[in-house]
Short mmCIF file of C-alpha atoms and ligand atoms in Angstrom, two decimals:
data_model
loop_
_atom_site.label_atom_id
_atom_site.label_comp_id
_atom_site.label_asym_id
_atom_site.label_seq_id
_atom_site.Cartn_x
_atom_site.Cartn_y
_atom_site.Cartn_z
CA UNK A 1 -5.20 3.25 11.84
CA UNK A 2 -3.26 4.75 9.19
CA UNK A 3 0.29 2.70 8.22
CA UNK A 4 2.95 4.03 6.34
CA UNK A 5 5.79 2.20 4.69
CA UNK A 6 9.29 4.21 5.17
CA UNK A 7 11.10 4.34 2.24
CA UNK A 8 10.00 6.41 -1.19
CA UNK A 9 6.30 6.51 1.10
CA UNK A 10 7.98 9.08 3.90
CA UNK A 11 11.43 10.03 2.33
CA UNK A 12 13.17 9.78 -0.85
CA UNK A 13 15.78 7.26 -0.39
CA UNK A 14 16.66 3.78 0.68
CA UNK A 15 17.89 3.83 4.56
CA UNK A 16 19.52 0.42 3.83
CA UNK A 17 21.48 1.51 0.87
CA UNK A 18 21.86 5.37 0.40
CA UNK A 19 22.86 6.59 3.47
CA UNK A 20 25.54 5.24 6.17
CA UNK A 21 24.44 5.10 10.15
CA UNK A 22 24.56 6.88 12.34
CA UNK A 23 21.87 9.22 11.33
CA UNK A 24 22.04 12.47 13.29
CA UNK A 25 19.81 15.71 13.87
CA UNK A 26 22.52 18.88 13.36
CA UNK A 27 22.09 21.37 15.81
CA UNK A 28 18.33 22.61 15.69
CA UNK A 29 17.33 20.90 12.49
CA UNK A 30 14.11 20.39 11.58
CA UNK A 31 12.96 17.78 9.47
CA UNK A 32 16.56 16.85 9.01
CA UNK A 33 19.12 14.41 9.77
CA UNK A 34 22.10 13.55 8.14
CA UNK A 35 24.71 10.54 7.81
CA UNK A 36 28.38 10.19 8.53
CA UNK A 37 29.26 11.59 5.33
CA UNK A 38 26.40 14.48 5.56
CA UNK A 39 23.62 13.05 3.23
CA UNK A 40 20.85 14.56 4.10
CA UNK A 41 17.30 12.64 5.04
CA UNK A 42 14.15 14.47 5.52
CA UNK A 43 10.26 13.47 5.16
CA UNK A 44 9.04 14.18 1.96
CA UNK A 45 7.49 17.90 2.29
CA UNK A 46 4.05 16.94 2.98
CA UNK A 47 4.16 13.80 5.58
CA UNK A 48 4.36 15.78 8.77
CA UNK A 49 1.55 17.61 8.34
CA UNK A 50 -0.16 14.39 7.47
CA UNK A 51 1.42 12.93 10.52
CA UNK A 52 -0.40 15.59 12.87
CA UNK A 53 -3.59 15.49 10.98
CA UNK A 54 -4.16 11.60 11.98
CA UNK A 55 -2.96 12.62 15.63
CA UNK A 56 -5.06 15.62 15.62
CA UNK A 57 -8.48 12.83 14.74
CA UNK A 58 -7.33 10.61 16.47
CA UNK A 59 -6.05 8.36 14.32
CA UNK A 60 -3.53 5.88 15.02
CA UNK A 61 -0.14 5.96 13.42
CA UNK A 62 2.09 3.12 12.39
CA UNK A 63 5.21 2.14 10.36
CA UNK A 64 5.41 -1.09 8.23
CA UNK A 65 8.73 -1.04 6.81
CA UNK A 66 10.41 -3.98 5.07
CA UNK A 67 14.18 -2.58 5.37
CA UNK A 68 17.15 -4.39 5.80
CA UNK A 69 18.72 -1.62 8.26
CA UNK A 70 15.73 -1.16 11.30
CA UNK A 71 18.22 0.40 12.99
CA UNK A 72 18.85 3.52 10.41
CA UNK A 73 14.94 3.71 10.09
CA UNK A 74 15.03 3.98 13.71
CA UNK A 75 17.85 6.54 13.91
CA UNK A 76 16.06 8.91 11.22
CA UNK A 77 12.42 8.49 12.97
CA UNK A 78 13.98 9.44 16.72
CA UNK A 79 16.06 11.86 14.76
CA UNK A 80 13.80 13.78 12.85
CA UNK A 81 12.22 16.47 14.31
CA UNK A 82 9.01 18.24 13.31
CA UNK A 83 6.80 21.11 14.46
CA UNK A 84 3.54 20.71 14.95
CA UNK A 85 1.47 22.47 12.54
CA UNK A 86 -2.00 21.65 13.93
CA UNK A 87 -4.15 24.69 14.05
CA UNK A 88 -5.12 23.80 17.60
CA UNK A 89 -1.60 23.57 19.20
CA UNK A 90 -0.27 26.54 21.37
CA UNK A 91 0.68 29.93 20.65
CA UNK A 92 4.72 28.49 20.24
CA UNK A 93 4.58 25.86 18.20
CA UNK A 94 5.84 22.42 19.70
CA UNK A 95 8.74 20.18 18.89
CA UNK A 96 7.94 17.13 18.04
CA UNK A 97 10.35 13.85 17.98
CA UNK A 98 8.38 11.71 14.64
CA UNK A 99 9.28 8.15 16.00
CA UNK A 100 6.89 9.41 19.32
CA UNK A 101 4.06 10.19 16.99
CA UNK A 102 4.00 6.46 15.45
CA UNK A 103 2.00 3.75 18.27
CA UNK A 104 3.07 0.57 16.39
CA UNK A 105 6.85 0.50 14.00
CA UNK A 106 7.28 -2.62 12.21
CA UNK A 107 10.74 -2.65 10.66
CA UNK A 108 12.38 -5.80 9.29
CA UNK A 109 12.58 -7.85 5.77
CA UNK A 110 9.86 -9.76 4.54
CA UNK A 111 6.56 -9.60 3.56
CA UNK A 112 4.80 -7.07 5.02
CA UNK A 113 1.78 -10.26 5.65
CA UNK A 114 3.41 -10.44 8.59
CA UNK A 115 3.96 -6.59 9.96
CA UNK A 116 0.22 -6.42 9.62
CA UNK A 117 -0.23 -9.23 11.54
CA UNK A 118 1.67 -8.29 13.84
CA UNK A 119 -0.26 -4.56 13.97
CA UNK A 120 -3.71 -6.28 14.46
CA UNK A 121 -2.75 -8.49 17.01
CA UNK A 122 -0.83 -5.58 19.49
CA UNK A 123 -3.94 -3.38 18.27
CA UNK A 124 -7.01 -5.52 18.33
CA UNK A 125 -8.11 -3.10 14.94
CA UNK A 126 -10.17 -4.57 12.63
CA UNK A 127 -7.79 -4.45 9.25
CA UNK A 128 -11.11 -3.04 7.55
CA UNK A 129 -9.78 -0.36 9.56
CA UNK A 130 -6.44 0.26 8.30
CA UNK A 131 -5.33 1.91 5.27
CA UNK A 132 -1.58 1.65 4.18
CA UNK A 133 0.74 4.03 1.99
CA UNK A 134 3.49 2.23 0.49
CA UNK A 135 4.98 3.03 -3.12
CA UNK A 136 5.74 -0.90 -3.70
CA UNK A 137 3.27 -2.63 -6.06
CA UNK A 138 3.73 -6.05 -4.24
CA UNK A 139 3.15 -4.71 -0.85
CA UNK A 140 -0.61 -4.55 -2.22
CA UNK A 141 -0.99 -8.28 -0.90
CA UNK A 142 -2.01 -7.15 2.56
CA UNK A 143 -5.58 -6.22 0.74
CA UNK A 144 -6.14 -10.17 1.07
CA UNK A 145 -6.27 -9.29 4.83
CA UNK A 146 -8.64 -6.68 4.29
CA UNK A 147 -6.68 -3.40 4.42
CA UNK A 148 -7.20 -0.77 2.32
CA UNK A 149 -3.94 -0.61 -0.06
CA UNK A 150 -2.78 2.85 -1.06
CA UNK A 151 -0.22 2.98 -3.69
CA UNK A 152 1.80 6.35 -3.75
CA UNK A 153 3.43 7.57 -7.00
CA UNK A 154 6.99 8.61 -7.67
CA UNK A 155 6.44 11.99 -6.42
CA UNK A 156 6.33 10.23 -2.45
CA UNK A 157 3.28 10.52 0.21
CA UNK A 158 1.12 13.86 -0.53
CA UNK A 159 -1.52 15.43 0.74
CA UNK A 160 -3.77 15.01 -2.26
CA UNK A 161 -2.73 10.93 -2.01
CA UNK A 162 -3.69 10.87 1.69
CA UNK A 163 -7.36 12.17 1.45
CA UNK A 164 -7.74 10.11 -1.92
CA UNK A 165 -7.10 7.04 0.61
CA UNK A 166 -9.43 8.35 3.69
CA UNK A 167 -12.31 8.58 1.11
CA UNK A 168 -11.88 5.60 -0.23
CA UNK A 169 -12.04 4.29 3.26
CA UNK A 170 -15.01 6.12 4.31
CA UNK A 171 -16.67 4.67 1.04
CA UNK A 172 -15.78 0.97 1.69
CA UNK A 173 -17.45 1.96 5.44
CA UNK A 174 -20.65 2.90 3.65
CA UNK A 175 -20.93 -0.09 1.68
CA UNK A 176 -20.43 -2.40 4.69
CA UNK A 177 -23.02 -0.13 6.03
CA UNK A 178 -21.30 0.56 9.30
CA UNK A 179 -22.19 4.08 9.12
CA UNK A 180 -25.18 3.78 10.07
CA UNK A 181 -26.41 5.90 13.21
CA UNK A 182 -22.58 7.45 13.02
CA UNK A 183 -22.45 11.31 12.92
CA UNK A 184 -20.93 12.56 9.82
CA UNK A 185 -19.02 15.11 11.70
CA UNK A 186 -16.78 11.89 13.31
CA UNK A 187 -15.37 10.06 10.47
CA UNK A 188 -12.24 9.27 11.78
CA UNK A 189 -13.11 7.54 15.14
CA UNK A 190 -12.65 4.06 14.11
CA UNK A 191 -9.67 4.04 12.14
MG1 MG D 1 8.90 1.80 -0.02
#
């Protein structure tokens, strides 16, 4: 399963304090809402194609978000819409609401200890099989649960941050030797 905090992981901004509900799609927007006084929110450039590459292996998708306003978070991710990118999808490419690509949101303060919890228990995953993005140093306690931290720099959630995570994964898999007798060619089955 791959988690992903919200803010300054999947867009540039605070939802609790930068923008003011209601958060809106204009007309056909895409990757685009905007707040009662027009500020703009969009995922950083490279998060929905991340999003469809974890869909696309079958890879769970999750939010663990720690904001004071769920319900903007919630607003932008039923707001925003993407277009699938995947090479496999049909000859018109599909629209895409984000909030139906995530299985598990978990949005409200605190620390996030308890979002993961929360994620293994509705999930039954192992959380040696969960990797989270988040930009937040302090966030890094839910390694002492056993998931694989990713810490994402200034620049937000990239592609080149992504894969750096899914090998490191796929290494800490080796060395609990849990590979063994699993083709190569399926790497993402049990995340
Ligand atoms: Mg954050």
């Amino acid at each position: 399963m791959a988690v992903f905090d919200l803010d300054y992981t999947c867009w540039p901004l605070w939802v609790d304090t930068h923008v003011d509900p209601p958060l809106k799609r204009k007309g056909e927007a895409i990757n685009k809402v905007v707040d009662r006084y027009g500020q703009a929110l969009s995922f950083y450039p490279h998060v929905p194609s991340i999003f469809f590459f974890c869909q696309r292996h079958n890879i769970a998708i999750a939010a663990a978000s720690r904001t004071s306003a769920p319900s903007a978070a919630r607003q932008a991710l039923n707001g925003l819409i993407l277009i699938d990118d995947s090479p496999s999808s049909s000859s018109t490419p599909k629209q895409v609401k984000s909030s139906s690509l995530f299985k598990y949101t978990e949005i409200y303060p605190g620390s996030k200890l308890t979002h993961f919890k929360k994620l293994h228990a509705d999930s039954s995953i192992p959380y040696s099989d969960m990797i989270f993005f988040d930009d937040e140093h302090r966030n890094g306690e839910v390694g002492k649960l056993g998931v694989l931290f990713v810490e994402v720099g200034s620049q937000g959630l990239d592609l080149g941050t992504f894969t750096k995570g899914v090998a490191e994964w796929r290494a800490r898999r080796s060395a609990r030797g849990e590979d063994e007798g699993r083709k190569e060619a399926d790497p993402a089955t049990k995340m």
